[in-house]
Each structure stands twice: as structure tokens, then as C-alpha cells.
CSV table of C-alpha atoms and ligand atoms in Angstrom, one decimal:
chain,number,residue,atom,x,y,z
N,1,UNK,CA,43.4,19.8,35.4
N,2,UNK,CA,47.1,19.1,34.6
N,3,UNK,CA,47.7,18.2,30.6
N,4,UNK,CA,48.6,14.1,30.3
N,5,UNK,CA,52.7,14.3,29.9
N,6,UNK,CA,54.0,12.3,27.0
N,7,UNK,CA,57.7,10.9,27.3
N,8,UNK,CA,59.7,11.1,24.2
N,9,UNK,CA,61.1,8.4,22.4
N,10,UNK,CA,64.9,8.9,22.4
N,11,UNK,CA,66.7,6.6,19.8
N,12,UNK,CA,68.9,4.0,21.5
N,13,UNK,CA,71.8,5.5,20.3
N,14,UNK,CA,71.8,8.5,22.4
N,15,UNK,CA,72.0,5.8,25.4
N,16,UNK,CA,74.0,3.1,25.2
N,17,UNK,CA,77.9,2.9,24.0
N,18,UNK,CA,78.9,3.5,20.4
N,19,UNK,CA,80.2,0.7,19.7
N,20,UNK,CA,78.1,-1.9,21.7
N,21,UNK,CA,78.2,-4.4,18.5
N,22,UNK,CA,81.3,-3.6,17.1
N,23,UNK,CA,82.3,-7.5,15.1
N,24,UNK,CA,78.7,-8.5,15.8
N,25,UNK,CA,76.5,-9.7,12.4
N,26,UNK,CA,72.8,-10.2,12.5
N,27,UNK,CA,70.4,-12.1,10.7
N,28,UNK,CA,66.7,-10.5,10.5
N,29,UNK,CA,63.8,-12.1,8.9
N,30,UNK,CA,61.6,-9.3,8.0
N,31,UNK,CA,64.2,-6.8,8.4
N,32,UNK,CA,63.6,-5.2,4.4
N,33,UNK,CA,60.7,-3.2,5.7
N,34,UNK,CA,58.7,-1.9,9.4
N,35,UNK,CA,59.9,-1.9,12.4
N,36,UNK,CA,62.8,-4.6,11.8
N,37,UNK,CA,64.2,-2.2,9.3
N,38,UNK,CA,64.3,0.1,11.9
N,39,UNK,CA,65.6,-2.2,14.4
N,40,UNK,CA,68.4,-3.6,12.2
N,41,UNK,CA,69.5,0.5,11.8
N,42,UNK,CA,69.8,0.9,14.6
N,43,UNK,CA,71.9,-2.5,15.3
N,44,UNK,CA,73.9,-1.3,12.4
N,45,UNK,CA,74.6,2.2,13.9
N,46,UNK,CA,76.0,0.5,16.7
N,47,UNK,CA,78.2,-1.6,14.7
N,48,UNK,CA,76.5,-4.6,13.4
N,49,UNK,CA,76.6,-6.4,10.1
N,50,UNK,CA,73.3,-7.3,9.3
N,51,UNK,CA,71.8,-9.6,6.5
N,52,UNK,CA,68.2,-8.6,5.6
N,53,UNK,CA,65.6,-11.4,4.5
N,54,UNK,CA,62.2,-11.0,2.7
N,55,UNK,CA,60.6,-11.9,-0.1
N,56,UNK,CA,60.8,-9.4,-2.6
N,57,UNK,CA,64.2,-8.8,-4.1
N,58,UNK,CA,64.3,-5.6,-5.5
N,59,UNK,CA,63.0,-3.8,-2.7
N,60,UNK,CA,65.4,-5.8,-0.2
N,61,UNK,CA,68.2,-4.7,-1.9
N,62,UNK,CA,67.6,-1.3,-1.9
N,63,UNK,CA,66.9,-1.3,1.9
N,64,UNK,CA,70.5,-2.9,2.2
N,65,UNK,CA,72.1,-0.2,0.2
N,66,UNK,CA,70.1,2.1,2.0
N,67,UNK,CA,71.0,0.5,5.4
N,68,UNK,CA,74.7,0.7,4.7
N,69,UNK,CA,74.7,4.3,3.4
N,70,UNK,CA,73.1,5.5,6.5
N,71,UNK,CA,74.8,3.6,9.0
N,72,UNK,CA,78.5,3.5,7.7
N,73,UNK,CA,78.1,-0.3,8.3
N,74,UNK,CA,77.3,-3.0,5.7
N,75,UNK,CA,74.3,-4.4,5.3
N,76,UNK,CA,73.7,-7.8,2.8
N,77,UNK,CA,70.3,-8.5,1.3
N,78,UNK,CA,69.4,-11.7,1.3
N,79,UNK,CA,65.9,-12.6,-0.5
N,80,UNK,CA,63.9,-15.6,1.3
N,81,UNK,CA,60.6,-16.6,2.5
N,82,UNK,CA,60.5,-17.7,5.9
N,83,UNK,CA,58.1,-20.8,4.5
N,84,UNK,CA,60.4,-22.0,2.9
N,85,UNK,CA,63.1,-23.7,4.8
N,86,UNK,CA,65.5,-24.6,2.0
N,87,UNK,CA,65.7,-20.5,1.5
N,88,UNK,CA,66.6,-19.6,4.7
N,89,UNK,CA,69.4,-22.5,4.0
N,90,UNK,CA,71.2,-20.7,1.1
N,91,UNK,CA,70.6,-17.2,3.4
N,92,UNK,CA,72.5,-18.4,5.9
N,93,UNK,CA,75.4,-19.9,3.7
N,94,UNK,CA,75.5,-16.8,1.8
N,95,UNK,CA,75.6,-14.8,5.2
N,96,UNK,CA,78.5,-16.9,6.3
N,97,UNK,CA,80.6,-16.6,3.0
N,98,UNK,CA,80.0,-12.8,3.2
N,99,UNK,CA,80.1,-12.4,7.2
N,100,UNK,CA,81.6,-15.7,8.7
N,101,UNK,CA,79.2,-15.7,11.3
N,102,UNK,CA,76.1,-14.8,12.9
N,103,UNK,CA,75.5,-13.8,16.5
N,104,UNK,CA,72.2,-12.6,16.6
N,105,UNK,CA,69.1,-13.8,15.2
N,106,UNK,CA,65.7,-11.6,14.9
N,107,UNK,CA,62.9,-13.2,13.8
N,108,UNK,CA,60.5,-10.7,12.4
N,109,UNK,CA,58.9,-11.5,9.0
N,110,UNK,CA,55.0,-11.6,9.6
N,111,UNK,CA,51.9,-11.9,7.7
N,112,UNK,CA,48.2,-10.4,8.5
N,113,UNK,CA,45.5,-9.0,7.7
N,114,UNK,CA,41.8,-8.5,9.4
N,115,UNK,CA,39.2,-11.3,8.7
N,116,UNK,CA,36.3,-12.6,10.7
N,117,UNK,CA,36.4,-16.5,11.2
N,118,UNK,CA,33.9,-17.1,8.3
N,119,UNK,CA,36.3,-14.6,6.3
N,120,UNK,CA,38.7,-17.0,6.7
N,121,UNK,CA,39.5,-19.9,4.8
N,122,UNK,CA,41.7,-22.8,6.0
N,123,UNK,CA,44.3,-22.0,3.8
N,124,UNK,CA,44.2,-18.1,4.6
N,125,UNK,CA,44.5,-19.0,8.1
N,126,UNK,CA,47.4,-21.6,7.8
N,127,UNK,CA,49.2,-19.0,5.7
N,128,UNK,CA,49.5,-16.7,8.9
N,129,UNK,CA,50.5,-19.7,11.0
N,130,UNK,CA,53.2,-20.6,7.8
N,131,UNK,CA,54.4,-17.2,7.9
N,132,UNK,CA,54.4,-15.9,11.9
N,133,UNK,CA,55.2,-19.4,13.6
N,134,UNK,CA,56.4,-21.7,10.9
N,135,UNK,CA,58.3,-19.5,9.5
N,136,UNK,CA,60.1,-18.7,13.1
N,137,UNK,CA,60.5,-22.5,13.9
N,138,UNK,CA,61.9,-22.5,10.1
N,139,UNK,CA,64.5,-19.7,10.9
N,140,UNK,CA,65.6,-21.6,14.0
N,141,UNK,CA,66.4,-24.5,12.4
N,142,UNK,CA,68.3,-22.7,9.7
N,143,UNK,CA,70.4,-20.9,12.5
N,144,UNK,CA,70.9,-23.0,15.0
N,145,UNK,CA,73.9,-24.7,14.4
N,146,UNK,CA,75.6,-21.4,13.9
N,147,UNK,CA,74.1,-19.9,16.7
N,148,UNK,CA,74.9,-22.4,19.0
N,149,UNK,CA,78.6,-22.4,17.7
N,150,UNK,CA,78.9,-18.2,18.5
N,151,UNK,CA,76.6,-18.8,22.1
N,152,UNK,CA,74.4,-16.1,20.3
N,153,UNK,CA,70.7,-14.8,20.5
N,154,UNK,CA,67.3,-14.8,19.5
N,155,UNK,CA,64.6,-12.5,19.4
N,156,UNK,CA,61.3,-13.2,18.4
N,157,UNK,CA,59.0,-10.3,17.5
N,158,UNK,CA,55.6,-11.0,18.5
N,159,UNK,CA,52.4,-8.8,19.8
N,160,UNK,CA,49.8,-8.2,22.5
N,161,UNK,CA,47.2,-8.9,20.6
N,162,UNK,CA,46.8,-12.6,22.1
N,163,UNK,CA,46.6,-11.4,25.2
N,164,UNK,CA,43.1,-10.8,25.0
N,165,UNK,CA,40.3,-11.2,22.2
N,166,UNK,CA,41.0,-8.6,19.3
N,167,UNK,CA,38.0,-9.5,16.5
N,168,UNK,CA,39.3,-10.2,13.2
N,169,UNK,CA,42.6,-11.1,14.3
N,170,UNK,CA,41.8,-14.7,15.1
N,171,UNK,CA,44.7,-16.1,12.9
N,172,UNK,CA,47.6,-13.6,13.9
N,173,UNK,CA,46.9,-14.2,17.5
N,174,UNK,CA,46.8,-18.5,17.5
N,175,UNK,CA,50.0,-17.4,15.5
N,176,UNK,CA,52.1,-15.2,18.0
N,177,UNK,CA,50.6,-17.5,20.9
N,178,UNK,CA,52.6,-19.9,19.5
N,179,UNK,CA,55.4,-17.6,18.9
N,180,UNK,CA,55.8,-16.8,22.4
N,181,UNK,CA,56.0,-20.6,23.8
N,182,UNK,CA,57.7,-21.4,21.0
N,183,UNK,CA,60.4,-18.6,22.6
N,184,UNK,CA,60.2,-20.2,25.9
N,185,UNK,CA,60.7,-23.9,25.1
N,186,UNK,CA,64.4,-22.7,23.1
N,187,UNK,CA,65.2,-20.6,26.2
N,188,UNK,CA,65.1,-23.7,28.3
N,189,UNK,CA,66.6,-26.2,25.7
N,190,UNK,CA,68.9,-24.2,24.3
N,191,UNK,CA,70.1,-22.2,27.5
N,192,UNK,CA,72.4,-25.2,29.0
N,193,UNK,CA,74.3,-24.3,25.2
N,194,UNK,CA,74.8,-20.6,26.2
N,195,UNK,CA,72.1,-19.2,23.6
N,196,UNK,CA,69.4,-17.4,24.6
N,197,UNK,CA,66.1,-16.4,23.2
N,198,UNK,CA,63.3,-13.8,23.9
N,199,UNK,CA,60.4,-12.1,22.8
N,200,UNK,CA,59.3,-8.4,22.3
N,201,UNK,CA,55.9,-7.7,21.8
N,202,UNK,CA,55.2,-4.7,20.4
N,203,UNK,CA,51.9,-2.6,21.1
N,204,UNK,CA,50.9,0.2,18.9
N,205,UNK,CA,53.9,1.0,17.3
N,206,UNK,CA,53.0,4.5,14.7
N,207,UNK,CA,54.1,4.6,11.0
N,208,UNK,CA,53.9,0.8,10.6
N,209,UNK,CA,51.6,-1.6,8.3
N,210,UNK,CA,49.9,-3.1,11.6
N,211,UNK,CA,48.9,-0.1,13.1
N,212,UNK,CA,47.2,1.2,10.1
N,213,UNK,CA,45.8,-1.7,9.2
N,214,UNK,CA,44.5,-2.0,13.2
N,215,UNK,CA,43.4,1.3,14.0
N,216,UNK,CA,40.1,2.9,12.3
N,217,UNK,CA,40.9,5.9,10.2
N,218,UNK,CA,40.4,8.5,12.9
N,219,UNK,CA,40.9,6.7,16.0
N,220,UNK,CA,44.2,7.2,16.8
N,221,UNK,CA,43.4,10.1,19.5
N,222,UNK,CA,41.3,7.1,21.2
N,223,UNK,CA,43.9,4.2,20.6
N,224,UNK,CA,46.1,6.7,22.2
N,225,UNK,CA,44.4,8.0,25.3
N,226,UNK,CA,44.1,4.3,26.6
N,227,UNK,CA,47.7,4.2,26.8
N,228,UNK,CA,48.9,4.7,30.3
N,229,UNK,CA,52.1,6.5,28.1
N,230,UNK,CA,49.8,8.5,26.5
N,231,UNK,CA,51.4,8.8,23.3
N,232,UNK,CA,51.7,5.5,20.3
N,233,UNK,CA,55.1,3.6,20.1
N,234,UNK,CA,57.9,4.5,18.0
N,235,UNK,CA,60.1,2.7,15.9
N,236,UNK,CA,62.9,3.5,18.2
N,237,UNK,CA,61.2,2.2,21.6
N,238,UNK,CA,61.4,-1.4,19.8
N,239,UNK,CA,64.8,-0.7,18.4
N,240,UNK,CA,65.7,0.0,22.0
N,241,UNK,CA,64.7,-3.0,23.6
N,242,UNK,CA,66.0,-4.6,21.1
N,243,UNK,CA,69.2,-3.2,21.6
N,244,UNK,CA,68.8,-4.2,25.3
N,245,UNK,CA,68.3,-7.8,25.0
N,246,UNK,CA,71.2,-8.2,23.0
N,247,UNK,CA,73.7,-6.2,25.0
N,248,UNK,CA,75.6,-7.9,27.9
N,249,UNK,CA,73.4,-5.8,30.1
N,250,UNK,CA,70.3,-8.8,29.6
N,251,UNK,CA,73.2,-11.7,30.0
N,252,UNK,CA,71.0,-13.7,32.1
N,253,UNK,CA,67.4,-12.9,30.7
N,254,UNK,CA,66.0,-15.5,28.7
N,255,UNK,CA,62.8,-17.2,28.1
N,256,UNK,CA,60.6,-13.3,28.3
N,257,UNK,CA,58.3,-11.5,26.9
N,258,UNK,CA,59.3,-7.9,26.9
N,259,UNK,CA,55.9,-6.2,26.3
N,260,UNK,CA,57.1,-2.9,24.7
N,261,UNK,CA,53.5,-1.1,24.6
N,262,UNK,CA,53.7,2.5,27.3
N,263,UNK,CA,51.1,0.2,29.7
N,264,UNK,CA,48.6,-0.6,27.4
N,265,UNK,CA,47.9,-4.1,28.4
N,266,UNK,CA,47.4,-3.4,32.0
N,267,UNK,CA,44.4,-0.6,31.1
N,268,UNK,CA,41.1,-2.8,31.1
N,269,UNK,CA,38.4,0.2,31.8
N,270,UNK,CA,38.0,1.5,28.3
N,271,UNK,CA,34.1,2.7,30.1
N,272,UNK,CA,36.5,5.8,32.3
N,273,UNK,CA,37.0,9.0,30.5
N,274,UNK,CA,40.8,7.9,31.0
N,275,UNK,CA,43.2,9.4,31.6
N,276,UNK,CA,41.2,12.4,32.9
N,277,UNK,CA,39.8,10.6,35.5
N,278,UNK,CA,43.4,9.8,37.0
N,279,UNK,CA,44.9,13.4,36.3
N,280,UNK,CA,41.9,15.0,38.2
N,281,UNK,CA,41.1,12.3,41.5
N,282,UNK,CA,38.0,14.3,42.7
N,283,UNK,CA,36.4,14.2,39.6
N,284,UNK,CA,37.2,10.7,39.5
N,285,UNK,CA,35.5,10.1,43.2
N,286,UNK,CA,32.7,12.4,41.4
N,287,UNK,CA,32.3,9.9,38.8
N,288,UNK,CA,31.6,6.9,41.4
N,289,UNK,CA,29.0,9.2,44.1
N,290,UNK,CA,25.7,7.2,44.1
N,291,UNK,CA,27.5,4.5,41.9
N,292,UNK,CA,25.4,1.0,42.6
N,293,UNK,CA,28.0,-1.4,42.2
X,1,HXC,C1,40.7,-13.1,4.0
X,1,HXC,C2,42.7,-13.4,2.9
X,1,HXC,C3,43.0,-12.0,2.9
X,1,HXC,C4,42.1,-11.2,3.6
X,1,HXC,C5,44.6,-13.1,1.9
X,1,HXC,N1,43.7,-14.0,2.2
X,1,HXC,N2,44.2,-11.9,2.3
X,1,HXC,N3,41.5,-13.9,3.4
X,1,HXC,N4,40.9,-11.7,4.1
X,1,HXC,N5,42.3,-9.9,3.7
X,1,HXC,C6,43.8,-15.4,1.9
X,1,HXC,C7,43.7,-15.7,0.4
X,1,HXC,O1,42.5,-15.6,-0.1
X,1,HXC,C8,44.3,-17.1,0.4
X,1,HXC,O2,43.3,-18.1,0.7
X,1,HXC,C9,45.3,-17.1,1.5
X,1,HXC,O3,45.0,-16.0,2.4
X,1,HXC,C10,46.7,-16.9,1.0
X,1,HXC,O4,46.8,-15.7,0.3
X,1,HXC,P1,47.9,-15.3,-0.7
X,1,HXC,O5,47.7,-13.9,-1.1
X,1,HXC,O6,48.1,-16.4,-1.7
X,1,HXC,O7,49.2,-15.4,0.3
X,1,HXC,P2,50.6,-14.7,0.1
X,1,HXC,O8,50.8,-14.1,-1.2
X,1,HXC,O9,51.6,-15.6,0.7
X,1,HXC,O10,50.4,-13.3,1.1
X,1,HXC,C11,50.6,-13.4,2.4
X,1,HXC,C12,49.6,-12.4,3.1
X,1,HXC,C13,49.7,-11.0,2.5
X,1,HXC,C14,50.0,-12.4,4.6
X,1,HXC,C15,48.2,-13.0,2.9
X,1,HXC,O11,48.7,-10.2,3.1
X,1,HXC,C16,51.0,-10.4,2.6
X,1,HXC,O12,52.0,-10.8,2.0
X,1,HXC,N6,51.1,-9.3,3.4
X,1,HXC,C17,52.4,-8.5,3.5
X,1,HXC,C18,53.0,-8.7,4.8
X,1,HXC,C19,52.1,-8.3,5.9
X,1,HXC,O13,51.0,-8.7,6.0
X,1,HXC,N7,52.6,-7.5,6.8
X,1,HXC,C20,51.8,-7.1,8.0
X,1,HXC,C21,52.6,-7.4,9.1
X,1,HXC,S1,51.8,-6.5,10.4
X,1,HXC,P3,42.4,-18.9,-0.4
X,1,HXC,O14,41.6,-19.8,0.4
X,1,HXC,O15,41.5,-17.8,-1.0
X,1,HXC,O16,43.3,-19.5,-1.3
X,1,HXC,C22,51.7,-7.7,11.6
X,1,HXC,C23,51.3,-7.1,12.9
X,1,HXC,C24,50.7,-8.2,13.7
X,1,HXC,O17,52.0,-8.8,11.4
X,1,HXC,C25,50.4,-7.6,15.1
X,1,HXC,C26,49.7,-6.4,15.1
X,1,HXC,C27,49.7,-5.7,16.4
């Protein structure tokens, strides 16, 4: 039977023009840690300015210094919580005193953990809607007048978690629900200003705070061979698409969800001995002889 190929993640750079966002300054809620760390390195490496937002100072500004020294661009910490509207206020002024603008707008800072609804209080569950929806309507507002002025962009990062059931995630799901038609409703209002915004929903994405907090200890050969892909995300694949949806390449794509996840919503028969049962059809058709249903 042939082995399952797995497809390397290449980093965007190795794709697309050096200096695809030359003059371009981003704003990235979230961006001090995870995958928007990565993402904003990989803006930066391309060009961009980027201002960093999160909550805890110290460790914000050494990801900016770290940013900048890798990268060769320049990278501006900015500490905020994304609750907290008047915060993301004096971000944004300090980003345009240091910058003088801001094109593009992730949306990344998130909150979760695993609960099961009589786990969760009302004020642990609001706190995931402050911080994941809120806190993106919040980031919005902060931005807007700015981003409307440069005809920039926004990208939301959101998951596929809501897309079915997942127990114990009852509060991150409502959350990124709203996240995503949140998305949609500014792609159609805001479009007619030239600004457009979008979604990437990540799936498993290795190395990260929600995939071990997600995935058993020792489950990760399972998680992995119910991905079509056959292999966990990388940082880079959502750096990638994130690189995609701002270039001039996505001009007129707005109001998506880019589900960034090597097929893993689409697989719904976790009871197959996938993906042997694709890589080897007649022991697939052996599997089914005599089958009642
Ligand atoms: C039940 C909990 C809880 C838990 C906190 N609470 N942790 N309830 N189970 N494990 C409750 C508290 O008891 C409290 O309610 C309320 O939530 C607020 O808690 P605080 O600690 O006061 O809030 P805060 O300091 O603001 O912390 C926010 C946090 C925290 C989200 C709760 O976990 C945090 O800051 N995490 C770091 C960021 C993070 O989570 N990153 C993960 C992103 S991964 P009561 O009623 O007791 O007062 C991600 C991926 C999603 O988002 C998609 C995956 C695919």
C-alpha cells in the first residue's frame, strides 16, 4: 500500500515578491505571541511595519525587538487589551505618530480554554465573547477611520471549531460564530468605501497554545491521520494566506472564510481506518462486502 504523502509547508517568502509590502504598516491584535507573531514576521519580511498589541508589556516588547532584528523591518509594541476600547485608542495614535498610517488590520488576540457548560460561569463565558468578538468589533472601531482613509484591510482570525460541535468549547465557538458574520456584515458595508475584510480559520495549526490545549497528550498521530493533508498546519500555511489576502492578487475577495486546515472539515467518517482505506480502494471495497446499510 503506497505511504500517505505529506506536502511541505514552504514559508511565503519563497513564493511571492520580496518586496510585496514595501511602505505598508500593520496593526495586529494578538500579534506578541502564536501564530500572529508568526504572521506579522512574515508581513515584516516582506516589508511591513507592524505594531504589535497584547496585554502584557514586557513580553510584547521583546517580541517587537525580536521582530525587527529578524526581519530588518521595524516593529512597535504597543500594549492593549482588545476589551478595552479606550486602549486600542491610544494604540492606534501612537501607531500613527510612529508610522503615519495603517493599511492593514489583523485581528487576532483570542481567549480560551476547555470547559463543559456547567464548568462555565456567566462571567467565564462573556470573557471569551469580550475577548474573541468584542474585542474584534472593538479593534474595528478603533481602526476604522484610518482604514477607511488608506482603502485598507482586515483580517479576522477565527477557527473551525464552530463548524460543528467540539465539547468543551462551547464559549470559543458562539465566539468565532460571531466573528465570522461579524467579517461578512463589514465586507458588505464597508466594501462600497474600498476596504475589505475576511477571515482565516485556522485548523490544527502545530506548536501553538490551541492545539495543545485541544489535542490529548498523545493524540496527535490520530488528529493527524483525519486530515485529508495528512500532516498538522504550520505557522507558515497561515502566514501564507495571510500574505495572500492582503496582496493585490485577492483585490476583489471580500466577505470569506478562508478555511486554512489541509481538508479537515470536509472528513466526517472518523469510523474508516482513513486514510488507508483511500490509499488501498480494494481493501476499502473489502471493508463494505456483506455491509447491511
Ligand atoms: C472555567 C475559567 C477557566 C477554565 C478562566 N475561567 N479559566 N472557567 N474553566 N479553565 C473563568 C474564571 O473563573 C472567571 O470566571 C472568568 O473565566 C474570567 O477569568 P480571568 O482569569 O479573570 O480572565 P482573564 O485574566 O481576562 O483571562 C482570560 C482567559 C485566560 C482567556 C480566561 O485563559 C487567558 O488570558 N488566556 C491566555 C490567552 C489564551 O487563552 N490564548 C489561547 C488562544 S487559543 P469567574 O466566574 O470565576 O469569575 C485560541 C484558539 C481557539 O483561542 C481555536 C482553537 C482551534
Amino acid at each position: 500500500m503506497p505511504e500517505p504523502f505529506k506536502r511541505a509547508a514552504v514559508p511565503a517568502t519563497s513564493v511571492f515578491k520580496p518586496d510585496l509590502f514595501k511602505d505598508k504598516v500593520v496593526f495586529v491584535t494578538g500579534g506578541g505571541s502564536g501564530i500572529c507573531y508568526s504572521v506579522t514576521e512574515t508581513l515584516m519580511r516582506f516589508g511591513a511595519k507592524a505594531t504589535i498589541l497584547g496585554r502584557k508589556a514586557d513580553r510584547l516588547q521583546a517580541a517587537a525587538v525580536q521582530l525587527s532584528k529578524d526581519t530588518g523591518s521595524e516593529a512597535f509594541a504597543a500594549p492593549a487589551d482588545v476589551r478595552d476600547i479606550d486602549s486600542l485608542h491610544a494604540a492606534v495614535k501612537a501607531t500613527l505618530e510612529k508610522f503615519g498610517k495603517i493599511d492593514f488590520v489583523i485581528c487576532g488576540a483570542a481567549g480560551n480554554f476547555m470547559a463543559p457548560i456547567e464548568g462555565l460561569s456567566s462571567r467565564a463565558f462573556r470573557t471569551i465573547v469580550e475577548i474573541d468578538l468584542l474585542g474584534t468589533f472593538n479593534t474595528v472601531r478603533a481602526t476604522l477611520d484610518e482604514i477607511k482613509k488608506q482603502r485598507g484591510t482586515y483580517i479576522h482570525i477565527s477557527a473551525t471549531l464552530h463548524y460543528s460541535g467540539l465539547p468543551w468549547q462551547a464559549a470559543a465557538s458562539a465566539a468565532k460564530a460571531g466573528v465570522d458574520t461579524l467579517s461578512n456584515a463589514l465586507a458588505v458595508e464597508l466594501g462600497p468605501f474600498g476596504v475589505r475584510s475576511n477571515c482565516i480559520a485556522p485548523g490544527l495549526i502545530a506548536g501553538t497554545e490551541g492545539a495543545d490545549r485541544l489535542v490529548p497528550q498523545g493524540g496527535e498521530d490520530i488528529v493527524e491521520s483525519f486530515i485529508p493533508l495528512q500532516r498538522p498546519g504550520s505557522k507558515h500555511d497561515i502566514a501564507n494566506a495571510t500574505v495572500f489576502l492582503f496582496s493585490e492578487a485577492a483585490n476583489w475577495i471580500t466577505g470569506q472564510i478562508m478555511v486554512v486546515d489541509g481538508g479537515h472539515v470536509h472528513f466526517r467518517a472518523p469510523w474508516l481506518p482513513y486514510p488507508d482505506s483511500v490509499l488501498d480502494p480494494k481493501s476499502f471495497g473489502e471493508l463494505f462486502k456483506g455491509s447491511k446499510l
